[in-house]
Coordinates of C-alpha atoms in Angstrom, one line a residue:
M1 CA 74.7 -67.6 -35.9
D2 CA 75.8 -66.5 -31.9
L3 CA 73.1 -66.1 -30.0
E4 CA 75.3 -64.8 -26.9
E5 CA 76.3 -61.8 -29.2
A6 CA 72.1 -61.1 -29.6
K7 CA 71.2 -61.6 -25.7
E8 CA 72.6 -56.9 -26.3
F9 CA 69.5 -56.8 -28.9
K10 CA 66.2 -55.9 -26.6
E11 CA 64.0 -55.1 -29.3
H12 CA 60.2 -56.6 -29.6
C13 CA 60.3 -58.9 -32.6
T14 CA 57.6 -56.7 -35.1
Q15 CA 56.1 -59.9 -35.7
C16 CA 55.4 -62.3 -32.1
A17 CA 56.5 -59.8 -30.1
A18 CA 59.1 -61.7 -28.5
V19 CA 62.1 -61.1 -27.2
S20 CA 64.4 -63.7 -28.0
W21 CA 67.3 -63.0 -30.7
G22 CA 70.4 -64.6 -32.5
L23 CA 72.6 -63.6 -35.1
T24 CA 72.5 -64.3 -38.9
D25 CA 75.3 -65.1 -41.0
E26 CA 75.0 -61.6 -42.4
G27 CA 75.3 -60.0 -39.4
K28 CA 71.5 -59.4 -39.1
Y29 CA 68.8 -60.0 -36.2
Y30 CA 66.9 -62.8 -36.4
C31 CA 64.0 -64.0 -34.4
T32 CA 64.7 -67.9 -33.0
S33 CA 60.8 -67.7 -32.0
C34 CA 59.2 -67.0 -35.5
H35 CA 62.4 -66.5 -37.4
N36 CA 61.6 -63.3 -38.6
V37 CA 64.9 -61.1 -39.8
T38 CA 65.0 -57.8 -39.1
E39 CA 66.5 -55.3 -41.1
R40 CA 69.0 -54.2 -38.0
S41 CA 72.4 -55.6 -38.4
K42 CA 75.4 -55.6 -36.3
E43 CA 78.0 -53.3 -35.6
V44 CA 81.6 -54.5 -35.7
I45 CA 83.2 -53.5 -32.7
N46 CA 87.2 -54.9 -32.6
I47 CA 88.8 -53.9 -35.5
E48 CA 91.6 -55.4 -34.5
A49 CA 90.4 -59.2 -35.3
I50 CA 90.5 -58.2 -38.5
P51 CA 94.4 -57.6 -39.8
N52 CA 94.8 -55.2 -42.6
S53 CA 92.0 -53.5 -42.6
Q54 CA 91.0 -50.2 -41.8
I55 CA 88.2 -48.8 -40.7
K56 CA 86.9 -47.0 -44.1
A57 CA 87.1 -50.6 -45.9
I58 CA 84.8 -52.3 -43.5
S59 CA 82.4 -49.5 -43.3
R60 CA 82.2 -49.4 -46.6
G61 CA 82.1 -53.6 -46.5
L62 CA 79.3 -53.6 -44.3
K63 CA 77.4 -51.8 -47.1
R64 CA 78.1 -53.6 -50.2
K65 CA 77.2 -56.1 -48.1
K66 CA 73.7 -55.0 -47.3
Q67 CA 73.1 -54.5 -51.6
L68 CA 73.9 -57.3 -52.3
E69 CA 72.7 -59.2 -49.7
K70 CA 70.6 -61.5 -52.2
G71 CA 73.6 -61.8 -54.1
W72 CA 74.1 -61.2 -57.9
D73 CA 72.0 -61.3 -60.6
W74 CA 72.6 -64.2 -62.7
Y75 CA 71.4 -66.7 -64.9
V76 CA 70.2 -70.3 -64.5
C77 CA 73.2 -71.2 -67.8
E78 CA 75.7 -69.5 -65.7
G79 CA 75.4 -72.1 -63.3
F80 CA 75.6 -75.2 -65.4
Q81 CA 78.6 -73.2 -67.1
Y82 CA 80.1 -73.1 -63.7
I83 CA 79.3 -76.7 -63.4
L84 CA 80.7 -77.7 -66.8
Y85 CA 83.7 -75.8 -65.7
H86 CA 85.3 -78.0 -63.2
Q87 CA 84.3 -81.0 -65.0
A88 CA 86.3 -80.0 -67.7
E89 CA 88.7 -79.1 -65.2
A90 CA 88.3 -82.8 -63.5
L91 CA 88.5 -84.2 -67.0
K92 CA 91.6 -82.1 -67.7
S93 CA 93.7 -83.1 -64.2
L94 CA 92.0 -87.2 -65.6
G95 CA 94.9 -86.9 -68.6
V96 CA 92.2 -85.0 -70.7
G97 CA 93.4 -82.9 -73.7
P98 CA 93.6 -79.3 -72.8
E99 CA 92.1 -78.7 -76.0
L100 CA 88.6 -80.9 -74.8
K101 CA 88.0 -77.6 -72.4
N102 CA 89.1 -75.2 -75.1
E103 CA 88.3 -75.8 -77.8
V104 CA 84.9 -78.6 -78.1
L105 CA 83.5 -78.5 -75.2
H106 CA 83.4 -74.4 -75.9
K107 CA 82.1 -74.7 -79.1
F108 CA 79.9 -77.3 -78.4
W109 CA 78.4 -74.9 -75.3
K110 CA 78.1 -71.9 -76.9
R111 CA 76.0 -73.9 -80.0
Y112 CA 73.8 -74.8 -76.9
L113 CA 73.1 -70.9 -76.3
Q114 CA 71.7 -70.2 -79.3
K115 CA 70.4 -73.2 -80.2
S116 CA 68.1 -73.2 -77.0
K117 CA 68.1 -68.7 -77.5
Q118 CA 69.8 -68.2 -74.6
A119 CA 72.7 -66.2 -75.1
Y120 CA 74.3 -65.2 -79.1
C121 CA 71.6 -64.7 -80.8
K122 CA 69.6 -61.7 -82.1
N123 CA 66.5 -62.1 -79.4
P124 CA 67.4 -63.5 -76.5
I125 CA 65.1 -65.1 -73.8
Y126 CA 64.3 -63.9 -70.5
T127 CA 65.6 -60.6 -71.3
T128 CA 62.9 -58.2 -70.0
G129 CA 63.9 -54.6 -68.6
R130 CA 67.5 -55.0 -69.6
K131 CA 69.7 -54.9 -72.3
V132 CA 71.8 -57.6 -74.0
T133 CA 74.9 -57.4 -75.3
V134 CA 74.2 -59.6 -78.2
L135 CA 77.6 -61.1 -79.6
E136 CA 78.7 -61.6 -83.3
D137 CA 80.7 -64.5 -84.8
N138 CA 83.2 -62.6 -85.1
Q139 CA 83.5 -61.4 -81.5
S140 CA 82.7 -64.2 -79.8
N141 CA 86.1 -65.5 -80.0
S142 CA 87.9 -62.6 -78.3
D143 CA 85.1 -61.9 -75.8
W144 CA 85.5 -66.0 -74.7
A145 CA 89.4 -65.4 -74.8
N146 CA 89.1 -63.2 -71.6
G147 CA 85.8 -65.3 -70.2
P148 CA 82.6 -65.6 -71.4
E149 CA 80.0 -63.0 -70.7
L150 CA 76.4 -64.3 -70.5
L151 CA 73.3 -62.6 -70.0
S152 CA 74.3 -61.2 -66.7
D153 CA 77.6 -59.8 -68.4
V154 CA 79.4 -61.5 -65.7
S155 CA 83.5 -62.5 -66.6
F156 CA 85.0 -65.5 -65.1
P157 CA 87.4 -67.5 -66.4
F158 CA 86.0 -70.8 -68.3
F159 CA 87.9 -71.4 -72.1
V160 CA 90.9 -69.6 -73.2
E161 CA 91.5 -69.8 -76.9
S162 CA 95.4 -70.3 -76.3
G163 CA 94.8 -73.4 -74.2
V164 CA 96.9 -71.4 -71.3
E165 CA 95.3 -69.5 -68.6
S166 CA 97.1 -66.8 -67.3
Q167 CA 98.3 -66.7 -63.9
S168 CA 96.2 -63.3 -63.4
D169 CA 92.6 -64.5 -64.2
A170 CA 93.7 -68.4 -62.4
H171 CA 94.5 -66.5 -58.7
T172 CA 92.1 -63.2 -59.0
Q173 CA 89.0 -64.2 -61.2
K174 CA 87.4 -60.8 -61.6
P175 CA 83.6 -60.3 -59.7
F176 CA 80.5 -59.9 -60.2
P177 CA 79.3 -56.6 -61.0
I178 CA 76.8 -54.8 -58.5
S179 CA 73.4 -55.6 -60.0
R180 CA 72.0 -52.4 -62.3
T181 CA 68.7 -53.1 -61.5
S182 CA 67.3 -53.7 -58.0
Q183 CA 66.9 -58.0 -56.7
S184 CA 62.9 -57.1 -56.2
E185 CA 62.4 -56.1 -60.2
M186 CA 64.8 -59.1 -61.8
T187 CA 64.7 -62.0 -58.7
S188 CA 61.7 -64.3 -58.1
V189 CA 60.9 -64.5 -54.1
C190 CA 61.0 -68.2 -55.3
S191 CA 64.7 -68.6 -56.5
G192 CA 68.1 -66.7 -56.5
S193 CA 68.6 -66.8 -59.8
I194 CA 66.8 -63.9 -62.2
D195 CA 65.0 -67.3 -64.4
G196 CA 64.5 -69.8 -61.7
V197 CA 61.3 -69.7 -61.9
E198 CA 60.3 -69.3 -65.7
Y199 CA 63.2 -72.1 -66.7
S200 CA 61.4 -74.7 -64.7
Q201 CA 57.8 -73.9 -66.1
R202 CA 59.6 -73.4 -69.7
K203 CA 57.9 -75.8 -72.5
E204 CA 59.1 -74.8 -75.8
K205 CA 59.1 -77.2 -78.2
G206 CA 61.7 -78.1 -80.1
I207 CA 64.2 -76.9 -77.4
V208 CA 66.3 -79.5 -75.2
K209 CA 66.9 -77.7 -71.3
M210 CA 69.7 -78.2 -69.7
T211 CA 70.1 -80.2 -66.9
V212 CA 72.8 -81.7 -64.1
P213 CA 72.7 -84.7 -66.2
K214 CA 73.0 -82.9 -69.5
T215 CA 76.0 -81.6 -68.6
L216 CA 77.6 -85.8 -68.4
A217 CA 76.0 -86.3 -71.4
L218 CA 78.0 -82.7 -73.3
C219 CA 81.1 -83.6 -71.6
Y220 CA 80.9 -87.6 -73.2
L221 CA 80.4 -85.6 -76.9
S222 CA 83.6 -84.1 -76.0
L223 CA 85.2 -87.0 -74.9
L224 CA 83.8 -89.0 -78.6
W225 CA 85.0 -85.8 -80.8
Q226 CA 88.3 -86.1 -79.6
R227 CA 88.0 -89.8 -79.2
E228 CA 89.8 -89.6 -75.8
T229 CA 90.6 -92.7 -73.5
I230 CA 87.8 -92.7 -71.1
T231 CA 84.4 -94.3 -72.5
L232 CA 81.0 -93.9 -71.1
S233 CA 81.1 -96.3 -68.7
D234 CA 84.7 -94.9 -67.4
L235 CA 83.0 -91.5 -67.1
L236 CA 80.5 -92.5 -65.0
R237 CA 82.2 -94.3 -62.8
F238 CA 84.6 -91.3 -62.0
V239 CA 81.6 -89.2 -61.5
E240 CA 80.7 -92.0 -58.8
E241 CA 84.0 -92.0 -56.8
D242 CA 83.7 -88.2 -56.7
H243 CA 86.7 -87.3 -59.4
I244 CA 84.2 -85.3 -61.7
P245 CA 81.7 -83.3 -60.2
Y246 CA 78.4 -84.2 -60.3
I247 CA 76.8 -84.8 -56.5
N248 CA 75.7 -81.3 -55.2
A249 CA 78.2 -79.6 -58.2
F250 CA 76.2 -76.5 -57.6
Q251 CA 78.9 -76.1 -54.3
H252 CA 81.6 -74.5 -56.9
F253 CA 79.4 -71.9 -57.5
P254 CA 80.4 -68.7 -56.1
E255 CA 79.4 -67.4 -52.4
E256 CA 78.0 -64.3 -54.2
M257 CA 75.3 -67.1 -56.4
K258 CA 72.4 -67.6 -53.7
L259 CA 70.9 -70.6 -55.0
Y260 CA 67.5 -71.2 -52.9
G261 CA 64.2 -72.1 -53.8
R262 CA 63.3 -72.7 -57.6
D263 CA 67.0 -73.5 -58.0
K264 CA 67.1 -76.3 -55.6
R265 CA 64.6 -78.5 -58.5
I266 CA 67.4 -76.9 -61.5
F267 CA 70.2 -78.3 -59.6
A268 CA 69.9 -80.5 -56.9
V269 CA 70.6 -83.8 -57.9
E270 CA 69.8 -87.1 -55.9
S271 CA 70.4 -90.2 -57.4
W272 CA 73.4 -91.5 -59.2
P273 CA 74.2 -91.1 -63.2
D274 CA 72.1 -94.1 -65.1
Y275 CA 74.2 -94.9 -68.4
E276 CA 71.6 -95.6 -70.4
D277 CA 69.9 -92.4 -69.5
I278 CA 73.6 -90.3 -70.4
Y279 CA 73.5 -92.7 -73.0
D280 CA 70.0 -91.1 -74.5
K281 CA 71.2 -87.7 -73.5
T282 CA 74.1 -87.6 -75.4
I283 CA 72.4 -88.9 -78.8
E284 CA 69.4 -85.8 -77.7
I285 CA 71.7 -83.1 -77.5
A286 CA 73.3 -83.8 -80.7
R287 CA 70.5 -83.8 -82.5
F288 CA 69.4 -80.8 -81.2
L289 CA 72.8 -78.8 -82.0
D290 CA 72.7 -80.6 -85.3
L291 CA 76.7 -81.4 -85.2
P292 CA 78.0 -83.5 -87.8
R293 CA 79.3 -86.2 -87.9
F294 CA 82.2 -86.7 -85.7
P295 CA 85.9 -87.9 -86.5
D296 CA 86.1 -91.8 -87.7
I297 CA 86.9 -93.9 -85.2
T298 CA 89.5 -96.5 -86.9
E299 CA 91.1 -99.3 -85.6
D300 CA 93.8 -97.5 -84.1
C301 CA 91.7 -95.9 -82.4
Y302 CA 90.8 -96.3 -78.4
L303 CA 87.0 -97.3 -79.1
H304 CA 88.0 -99.9 -81.9
P305 CA 86.1 -103.0 -80.4
N306 CA 89.8 -104.9 -81.2
I307 CA 91.1 -102.8 -78.9
L308 CA 89.0 -102.8 -75.7
C309 CA 88.8 -106.1 -76.1
M310 CA 92.0 -106.2 -75.7
K311 CA 91.2 -103.9 -72.6
Y312 CA 88.6 -105.8 -71.0
L313 CA 90.2 -108.8 -71.4
M314 CA 92.9 -108.1 -69.2
E315 CA 90.9 -106.6 -66.7
V316 CA 88.8 -109.7 -66.1
N317 CA 91.7 -112.4 -66.0
L318 CA 90.8 -114.1 -69.0
P319 CA 93.6 -115.2 -71.6
D320 CA 95.8 -113.2 -74.0
E321 CA 95.2 -116.1 -76.7
M322 CA 91.3 -115.2 -76.8
H323 CA 91.9 -111.8 -78.0
S324 CA 92.6 -113.2 -81.7
L325 CA 89.3 -114.9 -81.5
A326 CA 87.4 -112.1 -80.4
C327 CA 88.6 -110.0 -84.1
Q328 CA 87.5 -112.8 -85.8
V329 CA 84.1 -112.3 -84.6
V330 CA 84.4 -108.5 -84.5
K331 CA 85.1 -108.7 -88.7
M332 CA 83.2 -111.5 -88.8
T333 CA 80.0 -109.5 -87.6
G334 CA 81.1 -105.9 -89.5
V335 CA 81.1 -104.3 -85.7
G336 CA 84.3 -102.8 -86.8
E337 CA 83.6 -100.8 -89.7
V338 CA 84.7 -97.2 -89.5
D339 CA 80.9 -96.6 -90.9
F340 CA 79.0 -98.4 -88.4
L341 CA 81.9 -97.3 -85.5
T342 CA 81.4 -93.0 -86.4
F343 CA 78.6 -91.4 -85.0
D344 CA 76.5 -89.6 -87.1
P345 CA 74.1 -87.3 -85.5
I346 CA 72.2 -85.6 -89.5
A347 CA 71.6 -89.5 -90.5
K348 CA 68.7 -90.8 -90.0
R349 CA 67.9 -92.5 -86.9
A350 CA 71.2 -91.7 -85.7
K351 CA 72.6 -93.5 -83.1
T352 CA 76.0 -93.4 -81.7
V353 CA 77.3 -97.1 -81.0
K354 CA 78.2 -97.8 -76.5
Y355 CA 81.3 -98.6 -77.3
D356 CA 82.3 -100.5 -74.4
L357 CA 79.3 -102.8 -73.5
Q358 CA 79.9 -104.1 -77.8
A359 CA 83.4 -104.7 -76.7
V360 CA 82.0 -107.1 -73.4
A361 CA 79.2 -108.5 -75.6
I362 CA 81.6 -109.9 -77.8
I363 CA 84.0 -111.4 -75.9
V364 CA 80.7 -113.3 -73.7
V365 CA 80.5 -114.4 -77.4
V366 CA 83.7 -115.5 -77.4
L367 CA 83.0 -117.3 -74.0
K368 CA 80.3 -119.1 -75.5
L369 CA 81.9 -120.4 -78.8
L370 CA 85.2 -121.8 -76.7
F371 CA 82.6 -123.6 -73.3
L372 CA 79.5 -123.1 -74.3
L373 CA 78.0 -121.9 -71.3
D374 CA 75.6 -124.7 -70.5
D375 CA 76.6 -125.4 -67.2
N376 CA 77.8 -128.8 -68.5
F377 CA 80.6 -128.3 -71.2
E378 CA 82.9 -126.3 -69.0
W379 CA 83.3 -127.7 -66.5
S380 CA 84.0 -131.3 -68.5
L381 CA 86.9 -128.9 -69.9
S382 CA 87.9 -127.4 -66.9
N383 CA 88.6 -131.4 -65.7
L384 CA 90.6 -132.4 -69.2
A385 CA 92.4 -128.4 -68.0
E386 CA 93.0 -129.6 -64.7
K387 CA 94.3 -133.1 -65.1
Y388 CA 96.7 -131.5 -68.0
N389 CA 98.4 -128.7 -65.2
K390 CA 98.7 -131.5 -63.2
K391 CA 101.2 -134.0 -65.5
N392 CA 102.4 -131.2 -66.9
K393 CA 103.7 -128.1 -64.3
K394 CA 107.0 -126.8 -66.4
D395 CA 104.8 -126.8 -69.7
K396 CA 102.8 -123.8 -70.2
A397 CA 98.9 -124.3 -68.2
W398 CA 95.8 -124.6 -69.9
F399 CA 93.4 -122.4 -69.1
D400 CA 91.0 -123.6 -66.2
F401 CA 87.7 -122.4 -66.3
R402 CA 86.0 -123.7 -63.4
K403 CA 89.2 -122.0 -60.9
W404 CA 89.5 -118.5 -62.7
Y405 CA 85.6 -119.0 -61.8
Q406 CA 86.7 -119.2 -57.9
V407 CA 89.1 -116.9 -59.0
M408 CA 86.8 -114.1 -60.1
K409 CA 83.7 -114.7 -58.0
K410 CA 86.0 -114.5 -54.5
T411 CA 87.1 -110.6 -56.6
L412 CA 84.2 -109.9 -57.4
D413 CA 81.9 -110.5 -54.1
E414 CA 84.9 -108.5 -52.7
K415 CA 85.0 -105.4 -55.2
K416 CA 80.9 -105.3 -54.6
Y417 CA 81.2 -105.5 -50.7
K418 CA 83.3 -102.2 -51.1
W419 CA 81.7 -100.8 -53.6
E420 CA 78.3 -101.2 -51.5
E421 CA 79.7 -100.3 -48.6
A422 CA 80.6 -96.7 -50.0
R423 CA 77.2 -96.4 -51.6
A424 CA 76.5 -96.5 -48.0
K425 CA 78.5 -94.0 -46.2
Y426 CA 78.1 -91.5 -49.1
V427 CA 77.2 -88.4 -47.2
W428 CA 74.7 -86.9 -50.0
K429 CA 73.8 -83.6 -47.7
S430 CA 76.2 -81.3 -49.4
E431 CA 78.3 -78.7 -47.3
K432 CA 76.6 -75.9 -48.7
P433 CA 72.6 -76.1 -47.2
L434 CA 70.3 -75.6 -49.8
Y435 CA 66.8 -73.4 -48.4
Y436 CA 64.1 -72.3 -50.5
S437 CA 64.3 -69.1 -49.0
F438 CA 66.0 -66.2 -47.2
I439 CA 63.2 -66.9 -43.8
D440 CA 64.5 -70.4 -43.6
K441 CA 68.1 -69.9 -44.4
P442 CA 68.5 -69.4 -40.7
V443 CA 66.8 -72.4 -39.6
V444 CA 68.4 -74.6 -42.5
Y445 CA 72.0 -73.4 -41.0
K446 CA 71.2 -74.4 -38.1
R447 CA 70.2 -78.0 -38.6
R448 CA 72.9 -78.3 -40.6
E449 CA 75.5 -77.7 -37.7
M450 CA 73.5 -79.8 -35.5
V451 CA 73.7 -82.7 -38.0
V452 CA 78.0 -82.2 -38.5
N453 CA 78.0 -81.7 -34.9
L454 CA 76.1 -85.6 -34.7
Q455 CA 78.4 -87.2 -37.2
K456 CA 81.2 -85.9 -35.6
Q457 CA 80.2 -87.1 -32.5
F458 CA 79.4 -90.6 -33.6
S459 CA 82.4 -90.9 -35.6
T460 CA 84.3 -90.2 -32.9
L461 CA 82.2 -92.9 -30.9
V462 CA 82.7 -95.6 -32.9
D463 CA 85.9 -94.6 -34.2
L464 CA 85.0 -94.4 -37.9
T465 CA 86.5 -91.0 -40.4
P466 CA 83.7 -89.2 -41.2
T467 CA 84.3 -89.4 -45.4
V468 CA 85.6 -92.3 -47.1
E469 CA 88.6 -91.7 -48.7
K470 CA 88.8 -90.7 -52.3
K471 CA 90.8 -93.4 -54.7
N472 CA 93.3 -92.6 -57.4
P473 CA 91.6 -92.3 -60.7
S474 CA 92.4 -95.7 -63.3
S475 CA 90.9 -97.5 -66.0
F476 CA 91.2 -100.6 -64.5
Q477 CA 88.7 -101.8 -61.7
F478 CA 91.0 -105.0 -61.0
N479 CA 94.7 -105.7 -61.8
W480 CA 96.2 -108.7 -62.4
T481 CA 100.1 -110.1 -62.1
E482 CA 102.2 -112.7 -62.2
E483 CA 103.6 -111.9 -59.3
D484 CA 100.5 -111.9 -56.9
N485 CA 100.9 -115.1 -54.8
D486 CA 97.0 -114.8 -54.2
R487 CA 95.6 -114.4 -57.4
T488 CA 96.0 -117.0 -60.2
C489 CA 97.0 -114.1 -63.0
F490 CA 95.5 -116.7 -66.6
H491 CA 96.6 -113.8 -69.0
G492 CA 98.8 -116.1 -70.2
H493 CA 97.5 -119.4 -70.3
S494 CA 97.0 -121.6 -73.2
L495 CA 94.0 -122.4 -74.9
Q496 CA 95.3 -125.8 -76.2
G497 CA 92.4 -127.7 -73.8
V498 CA 89.8 -126.0 -75.7
L499 CA 90.6 -126.6 -79.4
K500 CA 91.6 -129.3 -81.4
E501 CA 93.7 -129.1 -84.5
K502 CA 92.0 -129.7 -88.1
G503 CA 95.0 -129.3 -91.1
Q504 CA 96.5 -126.2 -90.7
S505 CA 93.6 -124.5 -88.5
L506 CA 92.4 -124.5 -85.3
L507 CA 88.7 -124.8 -84.3
T508 CA 86.4 -125.1 -80.8
K509 CA 86.1 -128.5 -79.4
N510 CA 82.7 -127.3 -78.6
A511 CA 80.2 -127.8 -81.5
S512 CA 77.3 -126.3 -80.4
Y513 CA 76.1 -122.9 -79.2
W514 CA 72.6 -122.1 -78.3
L515 CA 71.3 -118.3 -78.7
S516 CA 70.9 -116.0 -76.2
T517 CA 67.7 -115.0 -77.9
Q518 CA 65.3 -116.0 -80.8
K519 CA 63.0 -113.4 -80.6
F520 CA 63.2 -110.0 -80.8
C521 CA 60.1 -107.1 -80.7
K522 CA 58.3 -106.7 -84.4
G523 CA 59.6 -103.2 -86.1
Y524 CA 62.7 -101.2 -86.2
C525 CA 63.7 -100.9 -82.8
K526 CA 64.5 -104.7 -82.7
H527 CA 65.0 -105.3 -78.7
L528 CA 64.4 -108.8 -77.1
T529 CA 60.7 -109.5 -75.8
T530 CA 62.5 -110.1 -71.8
Y531 CA 64.9 -111.6 -70.0
E532 CA 64.9 -113.6 -66.8
E533 CA 67.6 -115.0 -65.1
S534 CA 65.6 -118.4 -64.5
N535 CA 65.7 -119.4 -68.3
F536 CA 70.0 -119.3 -68.2
S537 CA 72.7 -120.9 -67.0
L538 CA 74.4 -120.4 -64.1
S539 CA 77.6 -119.6 -65.9
Y540 CA 76.3 -117.2 -68.1
Q541 CA 74.6 -115.3 -65.4
F542 CA 78.0 -115.2 -63.3
I543 CA 79.9 -113.6 -66.5
L544 CA 76.9 -111.2 -67.3
N545 CA 77.3 -109.8 -63.9
L546 CA 80.8 -109.5 -63.7
F547 CA 80.6 -107.9 -66.6
S548 CA 77.4 -105.6 -65.1
F549 CA 79.5 -104.7 -62.5
L550 CA 83.0 -103.5 -64.4
L551 CA 80.6 -101.1 -66.6
R552 CA 78.2 -100.3 -63.6
I553 CA 75.2 -101.2 -66.2
K554 CA 71.8 -103.4 -66.1
T555 CA 72.4 -106.8 -66.4
S556 CA 69.3 -107.3 -69.2
L557 CA 71.2 -104.7 -70.7
L558 CA 74.3 -106.5 -71.5
H559 CA 72.2 -109.2 -72.5
E560 CA 70.1 -107.5 -75.2
E561 CA 73.9 -106.3 -77.0
V562 CA 74.8 -110.0 -76.4
S563 CA 71.9 -111.0 -78.8
L564 CA 72.8 -108.4 -81.3
I565 CA 76.1 -109.7 -81.3
E566 CA 74.9 -113.0 -82.0
K567 CA 72.1 -111.9 -84.1
K568 CA 75.2 -110.0 -86.4
L569 CA 77.1 -113.5 -86.1
F570 CA 74.4 -115.9 -87.1
E571 CA 72.4 -114.2 -89.5
R572 CA 71.5 -116.9 -91.6
K573 CA 70.4 -119.4 -88.7
Y574 CA 68.1 -116.4 -87.9
S575 CA 66.7 -115.9 -91.2
R576 CA 65.9 -119.6 -91.5
T577 CA 63.9 -119.6 -88.1
K578 CA 61.9 -116.6 -89.4
K579 CA 61.5 -118.5 -92.4
K580 CA 60.0 -121.2 -90.4
S581 CA 57.6 -119.4 -88.5
R582 CA 55.7 -118.1 -91.8
R583 CA 55.2 -121.2 -93.4
S584 CA 53.5 -122.2 -90.0
K585 CA 51.8 -119.6 -90.2
K586 CA 50.8 -120.2 -93.6
A587 CA 50.3 -123.9 -92.9
R588 CA 47.9 -122.5 -89.6
R589 CA 45.7 -120.1 -91.7
Y590 CA 44.9 -123.1 -94.3

């Protein structure tokens, strides 16, 4: 928009009779008083400013621009397909195998379109007034190899059967075809997509509507099917660190896919993804797609608790010897069994395991077995370890819980501060502004331009960069090495100060254990009643807060998982408490 170039236009506005004109991005005149957009557009005079162009090409381009001024005909499902494509590409760049995009996610998405009656079926929805190509199973593979053709017969590279995209497709995307029907007939003025209004109002029973958070659920289902080394918490953290498109993912749409009005509510996300929410959506989509039993989670799989426990023990700087105790807890509770770990959506009461959350809960239980965590016993063991380490400096150091707490508390505070600072600096507004209608577009773009200019001026004054520097993706948030002089690495420390020999076996000096909860909800859910920090020791609170930050989950969620592991480990004790409660109830009756 340029007010100087629009001064030559002297006609009066048809709405307010003012003579004050500006130029839109399409080259049309709009009134700066009432924002009325005219059909007149500014002619291109200086053709030398456009290199390698001819007059015929310019005039032909202007005519086509006029025809497509409101963009291509596109459906909401095509917008979600673009988001899934870029999310799959991001996962590929993070080290995930290309077969996840080309084979697994491709089939899941195609199955979703078929189940939701949007494509690959005899009577697709939202197809009145136009012919829709019905793809049969024997045709779909070849069509998707060249690029999926959805409701608007759009061709663009998405899933490639061979796993390798051709150079021509990668650099030259096939353009959307010019609309075969006019926008006034097909597209509502309330949205840029053809079915934006209908999609937002659609409430068909048994149909799961796709949303931006559910695209992450689809990606996680694909990762789980492939048994990749990315857990749900890792996936959400990569989203938070902007390695995977999620916030303002619509910016990856082509320029010709105009997005405004109701589309804003569908594709704009104004909050970070929540662990429990994405987990529930994962199960919901798996059931809706009627997926078969997933590949088995065996002991050599990354998602098995034995392997994940080792990973998190390394990350929170705990001794390696604790891994054998964690494996014993896994064996005693039965949470390492194949049938328990493998996701089966078709089964009754289908429920996939929260693999990362379960592994962390096992470590918390092991810490309670060793140190009790009652704000008393762990400090007395720390005194013994401190005395031993002073006398025997050349021998293998005993693990000192107090010293570990001090190191981890400082590291956690530093990480939390940087995380909160990065969140505070995050720019939620997209570079591609959203507007409710084309009448509002000039105003929205003008405001966005003013905001960008103010941000640049402010960043210059306070000497700050306008955006937070993007970190390299990593599976570990905390790194510990023996060579680090500033921070002690406890990986090689011994647990001799915590264990005692009895015959040929080792027992913990801690002979007691307190349960995280003794009361569960009645019925099948078996959730905890409440979680209040004031009811628990400070050591236990710190460990929960440490692991909760690591997984970006609520502390109460981890406490609940710890209680469920304890219930499996101390099943006899729980059964005794149930019998006592039943006897007391009978006694009260009599």
